[in-house]
Amino acid sequence: MKPLVKLITAAVLPALALGCATAKYVDHNGRDSIVNVGQINTQDWIRVADELTQSLLLSGAIQSVAGKPKVLMIGRIKNNTTQHIDTDSLMKKIRVALNKGGRALTTTAVGLDGPEDESSKAVRELRADDEFNQTTIPGKGNLVSPDYSLSGKIIQNNARARRGLLPTIRQSEFAFQLSLTDLKTGLAVWEEEKLIVKQGSRAAVGW
Amino acid sequence: MRWGCHLGFVLLLTGCASYESQTGSFRGAWNGGSTGQAAQIASREAGKHSDSRDAVVWFLEQGAALRAAGQFAASNHAFEQAEKRIAFYDRQAKLRLSREATGLLTNLAALPYEGRGYDRVMLNTYQALNYLQLGQAETALVELRQAHAEQDAEVVRNARRIVAARKSAGEFERAIRGAKLDELQPDIALDYGAFVNPFTDFLHALCLWSLAADGRENALVSLRRIHSTLGGPGFLADEIGMVDRILGGAKHPDLTYVIFETGVAPIRREVRLDVPLYDKNVPYVAAAFPRLERRGRSTHAHVAIGGTKREATLICDMDVVVARDFRTGLPAVIFRTLAASAAKAAVAKKAREEAGDLGAIAGFLYQAAGAQADLRTWTTLPKEFRVCRVETPGDRKLALLVGPQKSEVTVNTGRVNVVCVKSFAPGAPLKIQQFRLK
């Protein structure tokens, strides 16, 4: 009967071995955050955005004139990785830093495929509507054209190697490239590339 | 007498009609293209089974049938019911002791149908198509993001299943070899690898570049992945180039995408085999296993404008998607079926020893009724998804051809339109639906 008992035990026993994890809050940049080799994690976005912002600010490419901040539009950020990502995870952090520093404001009224926010256009369409007090509707010539455009590319390269009897090590390299173009001259007045290289055999917790 | 009572109770659990026979009339209506009748039958059965172990699979059938019948809101309601059930099962422990014990004493068909990986992806895909049809683009994008997440989750689940199967197969290697259980493996010419369903990714890409306010670059990520998975078809290379130009700010002409859903997905049939267990008390067991059976043949589809005919490209062969899932899950099914059959044989032997002839009869009935394979599968899924993109002609008229069948449609006005064509068995009328993306 032994093999039969063994067989039934093998089928049922795994149920007893399963535990459950409790949900908890973690510091988004701390040691408890999850690290995935093939993905860009929250802490990667934070680190890269900080480094790129510092580089842009130190370059002096954007200087406010008489305390008046320059106007920036967001160009195309190409995603050449193998995963779906929200590039706002990077761009929003840079925009916020420039805005807070008083160097530049971002226009949401101009974009490569139409405005980021349609409201500026929508409110102007009320000009022919008698139901609205026309003095409260923005007049013509108030929208500000951008001075600069910020565009870039995120690239992923993967590699794997096996060393002796050790498990296969996977490596992912993410390159974050940004360019700031002066829209008057079409010249790139600032360019930078930051790398994130991650290595491991599976997902881990910790920075 | 006590044994008789116990066996009688278990017989009640096991002695149900297989899903294959339950769905006979429904599949007849569906294959004949009577979508209204199929929707009625599915709705009746889904209502009847709403609290049973078959609830999920019936809600899926109901959702697909209502969608084909043009009842998009009702279809989404059925899909939501299926989704809630699946979420309920997911919240339970991954492996429940009571569930496994039920499986051992009865059969795998007596366990709840929790939705296969590709079911979950297609459920979100059909919901997205329904929302697009209802003009709710944002909600459609939510469904497509969920489908994307389900695809990623399924890749991980698949990997886990393969590891678990390799571990458990060792225990039954002799038995599996002796009974030639390897023959149950479906023959797959193609393999989409990590992909669960390239069509879902294609639809997501299409919606991202044409509809979404952000994340539009992700359309190219999806298109590049499908392009490499499908061996680099010209249509997708062309699509990547076009989307890249559009995302760079280039204008595009009015476009119409025609999605052809042709044929029907495979079903499961039962195979009964005597399997030697090499145990002196239970030398062999009679066990029932599922075998995948393909239905119909691949059908080419074309879009004709005037005298020009353009062939639609195969984006997803659902036979491959279903077969991959079946193949990955088969070792676990074999392992659990053998364990259940052995447990039942042991119970029957004990009944014979304790209750004589009466026990022997009860034991025989218990074993016979309990040997039933799990044949449940979403039968209304198509065999293939093919896609063709054309510049919308001035008169907006397209001729749609699926095999020998032909139908005409006048496309809506719009920058990007989608026409969905559903074909059933040869001779059954084509079902055509359309919506505007941009």
XYZ file of C-alpha atoms in Angstrom:
645
model
C 0.000 0.000 0.000
C 3.034 2.239 0.482
C 3.248 3.645 -3.062
C -0.457 4.491 -2.922
C -0.095 6.419 0.342
C 2.942 8.186 -1.100
C 0.992 9.092 -4.184
C -1.996 10.542 -2.310
C 0.290 12.405 0.072
C 2.178 13.884 -2.875
C -1.092 15.158 -4.336
C -2.464 16.677 -1.139
C 0.615 17.770 0.817
C 1.504 20.900 -1.190
C -1.674 22.520 0.186
C -0.177 22.423 3.655
C 3.087 23.959 2.537
C 1.567 27.165 1.227
C 1.752 30.221 3.390
C 0.360 33.699 2.856
C 2.047 37.093 2.828
C 0.556 40.151 4.512
C 0.283 43.438 2.590
C 2.407 46.303 3.941
C 3.693 49.764 2.998
C 7.341 50.083 2.011
C 9.624 53.019 1.314
C 9.576 53.433 -2.490
C 13.324 54.013 -2.491
C 14.234 51.750 0.398
C 15.729 48.310 0.879
C 12.344 46.580 1.005
C 11.418 47.580 -2.558
C 11.317 44.776 -5.117
C 14.086 44.672 -7.728
C 13.430 42.992 -11.088
C 16.271 42.393 -13.510
C 14.223 42.730 -16.692
C 12.108 45.692 -15.577
C 12.488 49.330 -14.667
C 11.440 49.589 -11.014
C 10.233 52.682 -9.122
C 13.637 53.257 -7.554
C 15.233 53.229 -11.045
C 12.881 55.968 -12.268
C 13.639 58.079 -9.196
C 17.404 57.675 -9.545
C 17.524 58.389 -13.280
C 15.172 61.375 -13.037
C 17.315 62.877 -10.241
C 20.546 62.401 -12.186
C 19.149 63.789 -15.454
C 17.598 66.796 -13.705
C 20.867 67.584 -11.935
C 22.745 67.332 -15.225
C 20.255 69.628 -16.972
C 20.293 72.223 -14.192
C 24.086 72.240 -13.893
C 24.539 72.556 -17.660
C 23.011 76.023 -17.626
C 21.207 75.243 -20.872
C 17.955 76.623 -19.490
C 18.338 80.054 -17.913
C 15.377 82.181 -16.942
C 15.636 85.707 -18.295
C 14.754 88.463 -15.780
C 13.103 85.899 -13.554
C 10.844 84.788 -16.380
C 10.977 81.022 -16.800
C 11.501 79.476 -20.241
C 8.734 77.377 -21.824
C 9.294 73.729 -22.541
C 7.327 71.279 -24.657
C 7.595 67.521 -24.342
C 8.632 65.898 -27.596
C 8.708 62.234 -28.445
C 10.164 59.847 -25.878
C 10.795 56.631 -27.799
C 10.390 53.362 -25.944
C 12.893 50.899 -27.398
C 12.604 48.456 -24.504
C 10.720 45.164 -24.539
C 8.144 46.256 -21.988
C 5.257 48.651 -21.751
C 6.326 51.657 -19.709
C 4.787 54.993 -18.839
C 7.422 57.563 -19.791
C 5.681 60.068 -17.517
C 7.376 58.174 -14.674
C 10.524 59.932 -15.889
C 9.331 63.116 -17.570
C 6.958 64.247 -14.834
C 9.736 64.145 -12.238
C 11.993 66.289 -14.453
C 9.148 68.720 -15.211
C 8.322 69.083 -11.517
C 11.982 69.789 -10.642
C 12.331 72.445 -13.387
C 9.024 74.028 -12.403
C 9.914 74.172 -8.699
C 13.356 75.619 -9.501
C 11.717 78.417 -11.519
C 13.848 77.621 -14.594
C 11.145 76.393 -16.951
C 7.417 75.840 -17.280
C 5.959 73.092 -19.439
C 3.246 73.868 -21.965
C 0.397 71.379 -22.114
C -1.183 73.187 -25.073
C 1.307 71.908 -27.686
C 2.296 68.338 -28.449
C 3.442 66.275 -31.412
C 0.032 64.642 -31.738
C -2.075 67.487 -30.384
C -2.070 69.096 -26.946
C -1.496 67.085 -23.749
C -4.460 68.936 -22.261
C -7.268 69.857 -24.670
C -8.745 72.383 -22.214
C -6.846 75.416 -23.609
C -8.393 74.726 -26.997
C -11.830 73.797 -25.628
C -12.205 77.050 -23.676
C -11.437 79.076 -26.842
C -14.193 77.274 -28.685
C -16.652 79.067 -26.393
C -15.984 82.370 -28.171
C -19.115 82.009 -30.267
C -21.275 80.843 -27.351
C -23.551 83.617 -26.022
C -24.203 81.647 -22.840
C -20.687 82.570 -21.635
C -19.527 85.974 -20.496
C -17.132 86.685 -23.368
C -14.837 88.872 -21.209
C -13.953 85.744 -19.156
C -12.814 83.833 -22.243
C -9.104 84.186 -23.081
C -8.463 86.508 -26.010
C -6.423 85.700 -29.072
C -2.635 85.677 -28.832
C -2.354 84.592 -25.185
C -0.990 81.087 -25.649
C 2.778 80.945 -25.253
C 4.893 79.122 -27.814
C 7.626 76.880 -26.345
C 11.321 77.845 -26.352
C 12.624 74.289 -25.978
C 11.597 70.737 -26.672
C 12.642 67.800 -24.510
C 12.831 64.471 -26.367
C 14.600 61.178 -25.880
C 14.787 57.454 -25.996
C 14.875 54.553 -23.528
C 16.861 51.531 -24.722
C 17.109 48.049 -23.239
C 19.868 45.506 -23.799
C 19.717 42.030 -22.284
C 22.489 39.509 -21.760
C 22.807 36.211 -19.937
C 25.755 34.082 -18.899
C 26.359 30.872 -16.988
C 29.408 30.519 -14.772
C 30.219 26.878 -14.037
C 27.527 25.190 -11.980
C 26.003 28.469 -10.787
C 22.522 29.415 -12.013
C 22.276 31.514 -15.179
C 22.860 35.194 -14.490
C 20.673 37.637 -16.396
C 21.683 41.232 -17.002
C 19.541 44.101 -18.212
C 20.935 47.453 -19.203
C 18.607 50.430 -19.552
C 19.937 53.561 -21.233
C 17.955 56.776 -20.708
C 18.861 59.355 -23.359
C 17.475 62.896 -23.360
C 18.026 65.914 -25.636
C 16.958 69.526 -25.144
C 16.407 71.304 -28.451
C 16.332 75.094 -28.834
C 13.283 75.488 -31.075
C 14.549 78.777 -32.561
C 17.758 77.260 -33.900
C 16.926 73.533 -33.962
C 20.170 72.852 -32.081
C 20.424 70.351 -29.231
C 21.670 72.562 -26.399
C 21.906 69.774 -23.847
C 22.214 65.993 -24.170
C 22.702 63.335 -21.562
C 22.649 59.580 -21.145
C 22.260 57.680 -17.886
C 22.584 53.934 -17.474
C 20.954 51.493 -15.102
C 22.505 48.025 -15.164
C 20.866 45.224 -13.208
C 22.047 41.685 -12.708
C 20.610 38.626 -10.997
C 19.106 35.217 -11.450
C 15.595 36.169 -10.270
C 13.625 39.001 -8.683
C 14.910 40.109 -5.282
C 13.977 42.515 -2.517
C 16.389 45.393 -1.799
C 18.194 48.108 -3.661
C -23.834 -0.313 4.948
C -21.746 2.680 5.985
C -19.578 2.154 2.913
C -22.677 2.116 0.747
C -23.823 5.493 2.105
C -20.403 7.057 1.571
C -20.123 5.715 -1.938
C -23.654 6.833 -2.747
C -22.796 10.377 -1.725
C -19.666 10.433 -3.815
C -21.595 8.986 -6.786
C -23.881 12.016 -6.592
C -20.836 14.230 -6.995
C -19.357 12.289 -9.876
C -22.304 11.170 -11.957
C -22.868 14.326 -14.042
C -22.992 14.723 -17.819
C -19.710 15.851 -19.380
C -19.373 19.425 -20.604
C -19.014 18.102 -24.124
C -22.504 16.549 -23.996
C -23.980 19.505 -22.028
C -22.965 21.915 -24.804
C -24.199 19.816 -27.756
C -27.241 21.937 -28.724
C -25.439 25.190 -27.950
C -22.508 24.281 -30.196
C -24.939 23.217 -32.942
C -26.601 26.649 -32.935
C -23.261 28.445 -32.752
C -21.574 26.490 -35.560
C -24.595 27.144 -37.789
C -24.210 30.895 -37.219
C -27.518 31.199 -35.292
C -26.010 33.619 -32.810
C -29.392 34.717 -31.404
C -30.355 31.135 -30.592
C -26.871 30.385 -29.238
C -27.093 33.464 -26.997
C -30.489 32.292 -25.679
C -29.217 28.794 -24.876
C -26.032 30.139 -23.273
C -27.988 32.642 -21.158
C -30.350 29.906 -19.973
C -27.478 27.544 -19.111
C -25.412 30.314 -17.470
C -28.400 31.137 -15.261
C -28.838 27.461 -14.391
C -25.127 27.015 -13.580
C -24.503 30.425 -11.981
C -23.748 28.871 -8.583
C -22.165 25.682 -9.827
C -18.593 24.621 -10.509
C -19.217 25.270 -14.229
C -20.311 28.903 -13.740
C -17.160 30.474 -15.201
C -17.141 28.486 -18.428
C -20.862 29.094 -19.005
C -20.515 32.846 -18.379
C -17.685 32.876 -20.933
C -19.857 31.081 -23.505
C -22.715 33.470 -22.739
C -20.479 36.539 -23.117
C -19.136 35.380 -26.486
C -22.581 34.422 -27.806
C -24.167 37.730 -26.737
C -21.288 39.634 -28.320
C -21.764 37.807 -31.623
C -25.500 38.545 -31.399
C -24.701 42.272 -31.099
C -25.795 42.592 -27.426
C -22.585 44.248 -26.257
C -23.675 45.572 -22.845
C -25.253 42.213 -21.906
C -22.144 40.455 -23.175
C -19.945 42.563 -20.893
C -22.245 41.817 -17.976
C -21.729 38.064 -18.569
C -17.958 38.551 -18.850
C -17.976 40.551 -15.601
C -19.743 37.643 -13.879
C -17.025 35.298 -15.130
C -14.341 37.756 -14.015
C -15.825 38.026 -10.506
C -15.883 34.242 -10.170
C -12.292 33.943 -11.361
C -11.221 36.661 -8.904
C -13.045 34.761 -6.140
C -11.107 31.573 -6.925
C -7.851 33.550 -7.114
C -8.451 34.946 -3.633
C -8.637 31.426 -2.238
C -5.431 29.587 -1.362
C -3.558 28.478 -4.469
C -4.089 24.857 -3.597
C -6.950 24.008 -1.278
C -6.924 20.826 0.733
C -10.681 20.274 0.345
C -10.402 20.887 -3.392
C -7.605 18.366 -3.803
C -9.443 15.837 -1.644
C -12.566 16.257 -3.817
C -10.445 15.729 -6.904
C -8.970 12.544 -5.454
C -12.318 11.032 -4.433
C -14.207 12.039 -7.572
C -12.555 13.432 -10.734
C -11.067 16.674 -12.029
C -14.369 17.619 -13.692
C -15.914 17.777 -10.203
C -13.639 20.694 -9.309
C -14.657 24.294 -10.123
C -13.604 25.600 -13.532
C -11.406 28.554 -12.550
C -10.633 29.875 -16.036
C -7.537 28.957 -18.024
C -4.833 31.526 -18.739
C -5.974 32.179 -22.300
C -9.618 32.428 -21.108
C -8.664 35.323 -18.847
C -6.818 37.124 -21.649
C -9.627 36.616 -24.181
C -12.239 37.641 -21.612
C -10.562 41.072 -21.288
C -10.008 41.257 -25.053
C -13.685 40.684 -25.857
C -14.705 43.139 -23.139
C -12.405 45.739 -24.734
C -13.956 45.101 -28.168
C -17.435 45.449 -26.637
C -16.518 48.755 -24.980
C -15.058 50.043 -28.257
C -18.300 49.090 -29.940
C -20.193 51.001 -27.225
C -17.956 54.062 -27.737
C -16.273 53.763 -24.310
C -12.625 54.040 -25.341
C -11.115 54.699 -21.887
C -12.788 51.615 -20.408
C -11.618 49.570 -23.390
C -8.031 50.650 -22.657
C -8.450 49.541 -19.028
C -9.551 46.087 -20.237
C -6.586 45.880 -22.609
C -4.178 46.811 -19.813
C -5.744 44.038 -17.717
C -5.327 41.606 -20.626
C -1.679 42.653 -20.887
C -1.185 42.027 -17.152
C -2.951 38.645 -17.466
C -0.590 37.691 -20.310
C 2.420 38.488 -18.122
C 0.902 36.585 -15.183
C 0.194 33.597 -17.419
C 3.806 33.461 -18.571
C 4.857 33.117 -14.909
C 2.090 30.554 -14.193
C 3.181 28.529 -17.235
C 6.781 28.467 -16.071
C 5.666 27.289 -12.604
C 3.449 24.581 -14.112
C 6.332 23.267 -16.210
C 8.654 23.056 -13.178
C 5.948 21.352 -11.069
C 5.148 18.929 -13.882
C 8.797 17.938 -14.285
C 8.978 17.168 -10.554
C 5.786 15.106 -10.410
C 6.280 13.298 -13.718
C 9.256 11.427 -12.242
C 6.986 9.547 -9.813
C 4.855 8.169 -12.623
C 7.429 7.854 -15.347
C 6.966 4.076 -15.661
C 3.176 4.362 -15.595
C 3.148 7.142 -18.179
C 5.486 5.169 -20.468
C 3.547 1.938 -19.994
C 0.224 3.477 -20.942
C 1.649 5.604 -23.762
C 0.186 8.718 -22.191
C 2.567 10.826 -24.251
C 0.138 10.272 -27.119
C -2.251 12.687 -25.423
C 0.143 15.521 -26.252
C -1.284 17.725 -28.992
C 0.842 18.254 -32.059
C 1.823 21.930 -32.286
C 3.580 23.136 -35.400
C 3.904 26.700 -34.084
C 4.747 28.020 -30.643
C 4.133 31.596 -29.566
C 6.647 31.178 -26.734
C 6.046 33.583 -23.909
C 2.994 34.973 -25.689
C -0.445 33.857 -24.679
C -2.307 35.626 -27.449
C -0.640 37.859 -30.073
C -4.039 39.146 -31.236
C -4.645 40.785 -27.860
C -1.301 42.542 -28.154
C -2.134 43.654 -31.695
C -5.456 45.148 -30.580
C -3.735 46.830 -27.646
C -1.121 48.326 -29.994
C -3.819 49.575 -32.359
C -5.734 51.234 -29.515
C -2.566 52.697 -27.983
C -1.384 54.583 -31.055
C -4.806 55.612 -32.288
C -6.683 56.281 -29.033
C -4.500 56.658 -25.986
C -3.449 60.035 -24.605
C -0.165 58.643 -23.293
C 1.867 55.459 -23.475
C 1.476 55.543 -27.250
C 5.097 54.487 -27.783
C 4.165 51.175 -26.155
C 2.284 50.337 -29.353
C 5.639 49.853 -31.064
C 6.869 47.612 -28.235
C 3.875 45.321 -28.753
C 4.118 45.369 -32.547
C 7.841 44.529 -32.482
C 7.164 41.607 -30.123
C 4.391 40.199 -32.318
C 6.516 40.739 -35.426
C 9.356 38.666 -33.986
C 7.039 35.983 -32.530
C 5.220 35.462 -35.822
C 8.439 35.183 -37.830
C 8.439 38.704 -39.305
C 5.389 38.894 -41.583
C 5.480 41.766 -44.090
C 2.189 43.191 -42.841
C 3.605 43.752 -39.356
C 6.895 45.200 -40.650
C 4.812 47.639 -42.641
C 2.603 48.390 -39.634
C 5.650 49.119 -37.432
C 7.019 51.550 -40.034
C 3.666 53.299 -40.397
C 3.018 53.626 -36.642
C 6.579 54.905 -36.115
C 5.984 57.659 -38.695
C 2.610 58.559 -37.161
C 4.100 58.790 -33.654
C 6.773 61.064 -35.126
C 4.031 63.473 -36.191
C 3.339 62.316 -39.787
C -0.217 62.488 -41.134
C -1.928 59.315 -42.295
C -4.791 58.585 -44.695
C -8.127 57.235 -43.425
C -7.499 53.621 -42.471
C -9.744 50.598 -41.994
C -8.616 47.527 -40.068
C -10.601 44.384 -40.801
C -10.408 41.728 -38.072
C -11.493 38.257 -39.202
C -12.457 35.741 -36.501
C -12.800 32.467 -38.343
C -13.818 28.932 -37.373
C -14.012 27.403 -33.904
C -11.373 26.575 -31.296
C -10.510 22.968 -30.351
C -12.612 20.980 -27.903
C -11.677 18.216 -25.494
C -12.686 14.577 -25.969
C -12.326 11.770 -23.465
C -9.870 8.889 -23.802
C -10.149 5.930 -21.415
C -6.926 4.040 -20.747
C -5.801 1.189 -18.497
C -2.675 2.393 -16.752
C -0.341 -0.052 -14.923
C 0.621 1.322 -11.493
C 3.027 -1.537 -10.532
C 1.454 -1.713 -7.051
C 0.625 -5.190 -5.666
C -2.724 -4.050 -4.207
C -3.728 -1.795 -7.102
C -1.854 -3.251 -10.097
C -3.569 -1.059 -12.670
C -6.277 1.558 -12.877
C -8.759 2.549 -15.555
C -8.506 6.293 -15.976
C -10.115 8.891 -18.259
C -7.951 11.588 -19.810
C -8.803 14.585 -21.971
C -7.494 14.787 -25.528
C -7.557 17.968 -27.580
C -9.419 17.761 -30.880
C -9.126 20.437 -33.550
C -12.247 21.444 -35.424
C -12.427 22.539 -39.054
C -9.675 23.868 -41.268
C -7.820 27.143 -41.577
C -9.673 29.579 -43.845
C -8.053 32.389 -45.797
C -9.698 35.801 -45.707
C -9.440 38.788 -48.045
C -10.596 42.375 -48.367
C -11.450 43.497 -51.902
C -11.703 47.112 -53.062
C -12.790 47.397 -56.681
C -10.667 44.857 -58.525
C -7.888 44.707 -55.915
C -7.850 41.912 -53.361
C -5.677 41.982 -50.245
C -5.101 38.926 -48.049
C -5.520 39.182 -44.278
C -2.484 38.135 -42.200
C -2.768 35.401 -39.585
C -2.133 37.148 -36.243
C -3.212 34.417 -33.845
C -3.883 30.713 -34.320
C -6.098 29.882 -31.333
C -5.414 26.156 -31.882
C -1.805 26.939 -30.962
C -2.782 29.033 -27.925
C -5.143 26.344 -26.583
C -2.727 23.496 -27.400
C 0.147 25.209 -25.607
C -1.975 25.636 -22.485
C -3.150 22.011 -22.759
C 0.394 20.702 -23.225
C 1.710 22.666 -20.250
C -1.091 21.482 -18.000
C -1.138 17.855 -19.175
C 1.549 16.402 -16.840
C -0.332 17.760 -13.814
C -3.626 16.404 -15.201
C -2.052 12.952 -15.701
C -0.512 12.995 -12.232
C -3.735 14.031 -10.519
C -5.886 11.652 -12.589
C -3.643 8.712 -11.694
C -3.629 9.694 -8.023
C -7.438 9.990 -8.047
C -7.889 6.670 -9.889
C -5.579 4.888 -7.468
C -7.417 6.373 -4.469
C -10.772 5.247 -5.899
C -9.452 1.751 -6.601
C -8.290 1.510 -2.994
C -11.712 2.660 -1.697
C -13.491 0.115 -3.934
C -11.192 -2.673 -2.714
C -11.964 -1.777 0.903
C -15.721 -1.753 0.143
C -15.451 -5.226 -1.425
C -13.551 -6.570 1.602
C -16.002 -5.115 4.145
C -19.382 -5.467 2.370
C -18.916 -8.485 0.110
C -20.831 -8.568 -3.194
C -22.854 -5.433 -2.411
C -19.667 -3.553 -1.674
C -18.093 -4.896 -4.863
C -21.022 -3.604 -6.964
C -20.998 -0.228 -5.217
C -17.231 -0.024 -5.663
C -17.478 -0.872 -9.341
C -20.159 1.821 -9.890
C -18.094 4.341 -7.950
C -15.006 3.682 -10.044
C -16.938 3.721 -13.317
C -18.798 6.955 -12.536
C -15.739 8.615 -11.074
C -13.551 8.011 -14.113
C -14.501 11.134 -16.016
C -12.083 13.513 -17.691
C -12.429 17.269 -17.383
C -13.661 18.289 -20.840
C -14.597 21.853 -20.004
C -13.250 24.444 -22.383
C -14.470 27.761 -23.852
C -15.978 26.385 -27.077
C -17.051 29.696 -28.688
C -13.523 30.978 -29.158
C -12.499 31.231 -32.821
C -9.923 29.096 -34.598
C -7.980 32.052 -36.014
C -7.643 35.822 -35.884
C -6.582 37.426 -39.166
C -6.107 41.144 -39.756
C -5.977 43.270 -42.887
C -5.388 47.038 -43.082
C -6.554 49.057 -46.078
C -6.787 52.738 -46.910
C -10.499 53.517 -46.680
C -11.716 54.004 -50.261
C -13.625 57.142 -51.326
C -16.977 55.314 -51.530
C -16.169 53.549 -48.199
C -17.279 50.191 -49.664
C -15.360 46.997 -48.891
C -15.999 43.427 -50.025
C -15.138 40.885 -47.314
C -14.273 37.338 -48.329
C -13.863 34.360 -46.020
C -13.206 31.215 -48.039
C -16.083 31.003 -50.539
C -18.306 33.398 -48.535
C -18.622 37.032 -49.500
C -20.257 40.043 -47.893
C -20.120 43.806 -48.391
C -19.889 46.627 -45.885
C -19.927 50.419 -46.037
C -17.401 51.669 -43.519
C -18.258 54.526 -41.098
C -16.587 57.896 -41.531
C -13.443 58.345 -39.442
C -9.647 58.453 -39.514
C -9.268 54.899 -38.156
C -12.099 52.360 -38.391
C -12.355 48.728 -37.354
C -14.590 46.123 -39.008
C -15.011 42.805 -37.158
C -16.025 39.823 -39.305
C -17.025 36.569 -37.636
C -17.377 33.368 -39.617
C -18.742 30.053 -38.409
C -19.109 26.748 -40.290
C -18.919 26.930 -44.120
C -22.284 28.097 -45.442
C -23.281 29.943 -42.272
C -23.702 33.718 -42.757
C -20.868 36.094 -41.799
C -21.512 38.418 -38.839
C -20.184 41.941 -39.404
C -19.789 44.658 -36.771
C -17.839 47.913 -36.949
C -16.702 50.828 -34.796
C -14.657 53.983 -35.158
C -11.380 54.325 -33.247
C -10.382 57.836 -34.311
